[in-house]
Structures are given as C-alpha cells and as structure tokens.
XYZ file of C-alpha atoms in Angstrom:
374
model
C 103.380 107.436 79.218
C 105.517 107.648 81.702
C 107.341 110.313 83.912
C 109.653 112.275 81.999
C 110.498 116.487 82.566
C 110.406 117.870 86.126
C 106.499 119.367 87.051
C 105.067 117.554 83.859
C 102.516 115.272 85.099
C 102.791 111.461 83.883
C 101.344 108.524 84.404
C 101.498 104.974 85.976
C 103.020 101.943 84.277
C 101.024 98.993 85.050
C 97.622 100.828 85.932
C 94.069 97.770 86.910
C 93.169 96.423 84.410
C 89.332 97.880 85.669
C 87.852 100.551 87.718
C 90.047 101.951 90.422
C 88.370 102.302 93.412
C 90.997 103.753 96.119
C 94.387 105.997 95.621
C 96.121 105.378 98.564
C 99.506 107.579 99.182
C 101.536 106.735 102.525
C 101.428 109.249 105.815
C 105.646 108.824 105.556
C 107.465 107.807 102.330
C 106.212 110.635 100.001
C 106.520 108.405 96.724
C 104.925 105.054 97.344
C 101.430 105.000 96.741
C 98.303 101.403 97.023
C 96.068 101.785 94.368
C 92.387 99.689 94.692
C 90.967 98.134 91.960
C 87.433 96.618 91.200
C 90.157 93.736 89.095
C 89.953 92.577 92.803
C 93.955 93.099 93.539
C 95.910 95.755 95.809
C 98.890 97.479 94.434
C 101.621 98.941 95.992
C 103.440 101.711 93.517
C 106.511 103.816 92.688
C 106.046 107.019 91.825
C 109.300 109.168 91.648
C 110.469 106.048 89.556
C 108.204 105.301 88.245
C 106.966 101.466 88.789
C 104.930 99.461 89.909
C 106.639 97.605 92.663
C 104.025 94.647 94.089
C 100.258 93.175 92.901
C 98.380 91.821 95.819
C 95.627 89.251 94.841
C 92.166 89.110 96.644
C 89.467 87.296 95.586
C 86.681 90.030 95.184
C 87.271 93.511 93.974
C 88.959 95.895 96.548
C 86.907 98.851 97.452
C 89.699 100.689 99.673
C 92.552 100.720 102.112
C 94.754 102.327 103.721
C 98.287 102.461 105.821
C 98.173 101.480 109.267
C 99.653 104.764 110.177
C 103.323 105.816 109.704
C 104.071 101.515 109.197
C 104.893 102.080 105.777
C 104.737 98.170 105.583
C 101.152 97.468 107.332
C 97.974 98.135 105.169
C 94.255 97.200 105.412
C 91.864 96.678 102.564
C 88.139 95.965 102.584
C 85.760 95.445 99.397
C 83.025 93.393 98.009
C 83.692 90.441 100.373
C 82.469 91.341 103.822
C 86.671 90.250 104.599
C 88.009 92.755 106.424
C 91.994 92.500 105.586
C 95.521 93.112 106.787
C 99.105 93.109 104.736
C 102.798 93.327 105.527
C 103.885 94.083 101.921
C 106.799 93.278 102.358
C 106.357 89.541 103.306
C 103.409 89.735 100.731
C 102.049 87.443 103.652
C 97.400 88.527 104.488
C 95.642 88.031 108.008
C 91.867 88.609 108.458
C 90.812 90.336 111.170
C 87.520 90.230 110.924
C 84.011 90.104 108.934
C 81.194 91.996 108.341
C 77.981 90.621 107.043
C 77.729 92.439 103.224
C 80.335 94.808 101.299
C 82.669 97.107 102.995
C 83.867 99.705 101.374
C 86.087 102.135 103.456
C 88.459 101.631 105.570
C 90.469 104.254 108.118
C 93.392 103.828 110.857
C 93.713 105.779 113.929
C 97.414 105.803 114.933
C 96.335 108.133 118.336
C 93.941 104.789 119.309
C 95.648 101.468 117.320
C 92.254 100.576 115.727
C 91.147 100.050 112.404
C 87.926 101.249 111.387
C 85.530 100.347 108.410
C 82.017 101.053 107.396
C 79.906 98.765 105.498
C 76.660 98.325 103.370
C 75.619 96.288 106.214
C 74.635 99.278 108.290
C 77.991 98.867 110.610
C 80.959 101.063 111.624
C 83.773 98.031 112.580
C 86.561 98.759 115.160
C 89.155 96.798 114.939
C 92.512 95.188 116.945
C 94.808 94.968 114.106
C 97.114 92.454 116.241
C 94.232 89.972 116.220
C 93.705 87.318 113.557
C 91.209 85.437 115.405
C 88.919 86.962 117.741
C 86.783 85.572 119.895
C 82.922 86.572 119.981
C 81.845 87.161 123.360
C 78.414 87.465 122.272
C 75.922 90.333 120.699
C 75.307 93.584 123.428
C 73.014 95.972 122.787
C 73.429 99.230 124.386
C 70.312 101.525 122.806
C 68.177 101.000 120.473
C 70.388 103.320 117.571
C 67.843 105.276 116.986
C 66.925 108.354 118.643
C 68.020 108.561 122.494
C 72.564 108.652 121.145
C 72.861 105.274 121.790
C 74.162 103.000 119.170
C 73.712 98.960 118.936
C 76.705 97.080 118.940
C 76.873 93.218 116.758
C 79.884 90.737 117.833
C 81.555 92.956 120.270
C 85.213 91.752 121.506
C 86.835 91.982 124.543
C 89.258 94.714 124.863
C 92.714 94.301 124.189
C 95.976 96.067 125.438
C 96.626 99.321 124.054
C 97.980 98.986 120.430
C 102.252 100.193 120.876
C 102.023 104.449 120.531
C 98.269 105.137 120.935
C 96.748 106.481 124.131
C 95.632 104.699 127.443
C 91.921 105.019 127.011
C 91.775 103.132 122.780
C 88.107 102.390 121.829
C 85.001 101.444 123.789
C 84.768 97.814 122.524
C 86.001 96.892 119.241
C 82.961 95.311 117.475
C 80.472 96.561 115.128
C 78.313 99.656 115.120
C 75.022 99.763 114.104
C 73.719 102.054 111.881
C 70.615 103.613 110.482
C 72.364 102.839 106.391
C 74.494 101.686 104.563
C 77.219 103.411 105.025
C 79.603 105.477 101.729
C 82.521 107.600 103.019
C 84.927 107.834 106.370
C 87.172 109.932 107.709
C 89.145 109.915 111.159
C 91.100 113.072 112.550
C 92.259 112.900 116.373
C 89.158 111.345 118.293
C 86.486 111.796 116.150
C 85.069 109.471 113.443
C 82.831 111.212 110.405
C 80.276 108.077 108.833
C 78.676 109.024 106.375
C 75.354 107.397 105.139
C 73.072 106.613 102.801
C 70.046 109.088 102.712
C 72.117 111.494 103.835
C 72.664 110.638 107.313
C 76.408 112.053 109.024
C 76.897 110.607 112.541
C 80.124 111.730 114.662
C 81.639 109.474 116.728
C 84.433 109.668 119.482
C 86.924 107.005 119.241
C 87.179 106.377 122.761
C 83.779 106.078 123.496
C 81.376 104.358 120.597
C 78.957 103.037 122.629
C 77.790 107.023 122.110
C 76.681 109.077 119.219
C 78.178 112.140 119.875
C 76.503 114.053 116.725
C 73.462 113.327 114.479
C 72.936 115.313 111.472
C 72.005 115.456 108.003
C 73.349 116.766 105.386
C 73.509 120.135 103.948
C 73.702 118.462 101.028
C 69.716 117.713 99.077
C 71.445 114.894 97.278
C 73.344 111.054 97.653
C 76.611 112.085 100.163
C 79.880 110.761 97.738
C 82.769 111.452 100.309
C 83.685 112.480 102.842
C 87.344 113.792 104.305
C 88.422 115.877 107.610
C 90.367 119.107 107.516
C 93.629 118.752 109.134
C 92.995 121.506 112.100
C 90.328 118.912 113.273
C 87.910 121.395 113.241
C 85.259 120.599 110.449
C 85.230 118.158 107.540
C 83.878 118.415 103.737
C 81.702 116.444 102.009
C 80.322 115.918 98.231
C 77.497 114.464 96.546
C 75.865 113.119 92.858
C 74.458 116.479 92.477
C 77.512 118.640 91.343
C 78.503 119.905 95.545
C 80.122 120.429 98.470
C 79.202 121.436 101.814
C 81.902 122.629 104.310
C 80.647 122.013 107.714
C 82.405 122.625 111.261
C 81.891 119.957 114.094
C 82.331 122.171 117.200
C 77.872 122.757 117.369
C 78.535 125.880 118.822
C 75.335 127.795 116.511
C 78.488 130.654 116.305
C 80.738 127.713 115.057
C 78.210 126.400 112.452
C 77.067 130.217 111.330
C 80.345 129.390 109.570
C 78.999 126.282 107.407
C 78.467 127.005 103.771
C 77.725 124.823 100.477
C 78.852 125.642 96.928
C 78.391 124.346 93.444
C 80.955 122.638 91.041
C 81.724 119.962 88.853
C 79.158 121.353 86.043
C 79.531 122.978 82.978
C 77.292 123.728 79.908
C 76.407 122.195 77.157
C 74.018 123.646 74.575
C 72.690 126.004 77.097
C 72.322 123.119 79.551
C 73.387 122.893 83.454
C 75.261 119.874 83.129
C 75.606 118.442 86.502
C 78.354 115.495 87.560
C 78.750 113.555 90.983
C 81.823 115.130 92.767
C 83.794 111.071 94.336
C 86.632 112.946 95.793
C 88.122 115.195 97.904
C 91.470 115.295 99.756
C 92.900 117.905 102.144
C 96.492 118.955 101.505
C 98.916 118.378 104.368
C 100.064 121.468 105.170
C 97.916 124.227 103.689
C 94.354 123.094 104.917
C 93.571 123.301 101.146
C 91.654 121.071 99.698
C 91.327 119.090 96.138
C 88.146 118.063 94.590
C 87.766 115.426 91.430
C 84.292 114.264 89.814
C 82.992 112.659 87.349
C 83.285 115.635 84.108
C 86.938 114.281 85.086
C 88.046 117.888 86.530
C 90.325 118.211 89.311
C 90.050 121.154 90.961
C 91.835 123.739 94.454
C 90.153 124.640 96.824
C 90.293 127.473 99.754
C 87.890 125.844 102.054
C 88.968 129.063 104.439
C 88.455 131.889 101.912
C 85.707 130.519 99.939
C 88.284 130.185 96.716
C 88.500 128.481 94.060
C 92.295 128.198 93.698
C 93.365 126.350 90.567
C 91.454 123.793 87.505
C 93.521 120.747 86.061
C 93.252 119.421 82.468
C 90.800 117.541 82.157
C 91.543 113.677 82.947
C 89.857 111.547 79.822
C 87.709 109.413 82.263
C 85.005 110.550 85.641
C 87.628 111.482 88.545
C 87.098 108.183 91.058
C 89.851 108.825 93.929
C 92.599 111.600 94.789
C 95.405 112.232 97.381
C 97.914 114.234 98.287
C 101.697 112.596 99.506
C 102.604 113.254 102.972
C 104.915 116.503 102.367
C 102.157 117.553 99.333
C 104.389 117.744 96.509
C 102.069 115.375 94.879
C 98.313 114.807 94.067
C 97.621 111.689 92.191
C 93.910 111.010 90.520
C 92.245 108.362 89.457
C 90.716 108.650 86.522
C 88.407 106.116 85.669
C 84.374 105.286 85.040
C 82.466 105.655 87.494
C 79.585 103.924 85.318
C 76.939 107.026 86.629
C 75.940 106.455 82.822
C 75.442 102.675 82.856
C 77.486 99.884 80.633
C 78.973 102.135 77.728
C 82.883 102.151 76.290
C 85.036 104.327 78.183
C 88.944 105.224 78.396
C 91.304 102.783 80.215
C 91.977 103.190 83.665
C 94.746 105.074 84.906
C 96.717 106.615 87.510
C 98.012 110.590 87.066
C 100.990 112.006 89.080
C 100.669 115.611 89.104
C 103.532 117.586 91.116
C 101.729 120.764 93.209
C 103.366 123.335 93.417
C 102.971 126.086 96.631
C 100.392 128.146 94.574
C 98.350 125.722 93.520
C 97.568 124.614 96.647
C 98.826 127.669 98.389
C 95.840 129.661 100.863
C 95.058 133.195 98.833
C 95.671 136.288 100.923
C 92.558 138.467 101.298
C 92.433 141.761 101.417
C 91.213 143.164 103.782
C 88.236 145.449 103.862
C 88.583 148.691 103.535
C-alpha cells in the first residue's frame, strides 16, 4: 500500500525481508527514515514520496542505527557481528570505528560530545570517535572493580583526540569500552547523561564527561526484564518498559522530593476469555515538541501518553504483527511504526514485516489540559 490521502496512515515500499529491528528518523530532515533488519540491511527511505532511497548490505543482522547528530549523510550501525560501523549515505562508503567482543544491541550519538555510544551483549558500553577508523589501543585500564565503588572498568581504551567540531571542549574522559555488570539491552542519551538498561534489571546512569565513574546505579522499578529506555527531551528523566506490559516514568535528580514523583503503569494488555493477556512493551519514543511519548507492544498496538498528567492520549488501530520499533520525526508530524514479529511465541507463521507511517495531528500528541481541583 502506498500513500494515497493526506492524513491517512500508509506503508513504505520495499520493506525488509526479515525482522525489522529499528526505525529511526533523521534529526534534521523530517522525511528521511532509517530502518535496520535481521536481513542484514540498513535501508534509507524518503517517507514523503514514499520511496526506498538506498539499501546498504552488511555481513550480519543489523540491530540498531542512528544518525551522526545533525549530519543527515552520516549514520552508525551495529548488529550481531561485533563491529561498530560508520556509513556515508551519499557515497555509500563504510568504515569500522572499532569492535566489541560480542553482538552490539544499541547505538546512540551525542551531538554535545561528538561521540558514538554503543551497548553490547559483551557487557560493555563503548565510546567511539567517529572520525577515527584505525584507533590504536594503549592497553587495558582498570579504574575500579565496577561492582560497588562507583567506578567502572575500562577495556581497550584509546587516547583522546581533539574534540569533534561543534562539540564541547571537554568531551568524554576516554574513548574505549566500559565494563558493566550485565548485557546491555537498551540505552539513550540526553545532554551529558547516558541511561543504560541491562539484563537483571540494572539501570546505570553515566555522565559522558566522566565515564570512569557511574553517576547512579539503579534497579528498575519494573519487576521483569527491561525492553526499552527513552530519555525525556527536557533532560529531567526517562521512561523504561518491560516484557510484562508495564512502563515506568523515572526522574534523574536523586533528590527524594523529585523521586517521589516517579510511577509505573500497566499497558499493552487485553482480555481473552476472561484472562488478562500481557504483552511486552518493545518500543518507546518521545514527541520532540510536546514531551509526550508513544509506546509499541507485541500486541500490535501503539498508544500515545501524557506522562506529566498520567493520561493516555490516543490508541491507534492494531497493527498486523508486533510493534518492534517506533519513532517520531524531527518536527513531530509523523510517527514511523515497525510492524514485525518479535518471536515472543517462538517460531510460527506471522504477517509480513511492514513499516507504517502515521501522520500526527496536534490533538494526538499534545498534553491534555488539566483543570485545577476545586
């Protein structure tokens, strides 16, 4: 199905042939969308035409990708092989920034610091210089046990080069890989802060200006495995989701008065023959203007939420398969949704993978006005 009428949802042509792991809009061009897939490709779409602009082949399943900040021509990708790749979408060239020792689940770019940040199943967070393609290790640096003393263990750190153009003058303490207690499932960045979600419900907060010290060590408010974490655009907190149909709204400031505002709620559930069926919440994304957020689950549903006022804003028609990823474009006018089976029920027949584009009106994402209590 192609785009037909203004305001109606539509699907993109030439969808990946296997599971869709990530959809990610450009931070500067509202019509450009990246999609990564288990079919070993990274794809670039013009969602307004709509059309596939480019398909970039790799050697293994691609699990995540992101743009190099405001540069619409440079992206990073990671996947089941340990390489961290940089791509020039215009020249179709690829470089390897470095490697982990196992599959790499997630990648984000800090425009503020000029670094790519990765999270791997090898239990490390990687900090990479995007301008370097042949980093020379200066050896292993142990700066603590990484257990209880507030420090982290650095593996294969590299000497710091000059800051990237436009970045702060004191970027990260050291490029390299920082040991964590568990496999990394999700991470996000806002300002100087990186939020890292791991197995066994660990959530660590880092200040990118000093990766040698863990800023905060938390246990997830949710009782079951974390699927996704996404930072509030205002930098005050983050939301995280679990496999048990719940979302937690968390705040970064450790002050007890601020922490008293955190909460969690049930979602992505439905009744079947009198039984409450619970689905994993796979995807979270914040609206860039209003600070509200969307969630996508294995029930095929997408909802928008007003976290500040604890209200659900909108539910969308059920998608044919699990929602594996979603993202708002840079002006908040579109929401991309990956409908792709996430194998929560093992191998079985399932609908074809597809990427849906939902035009977003202000009433769908704008916070509800809350009347003061009498």
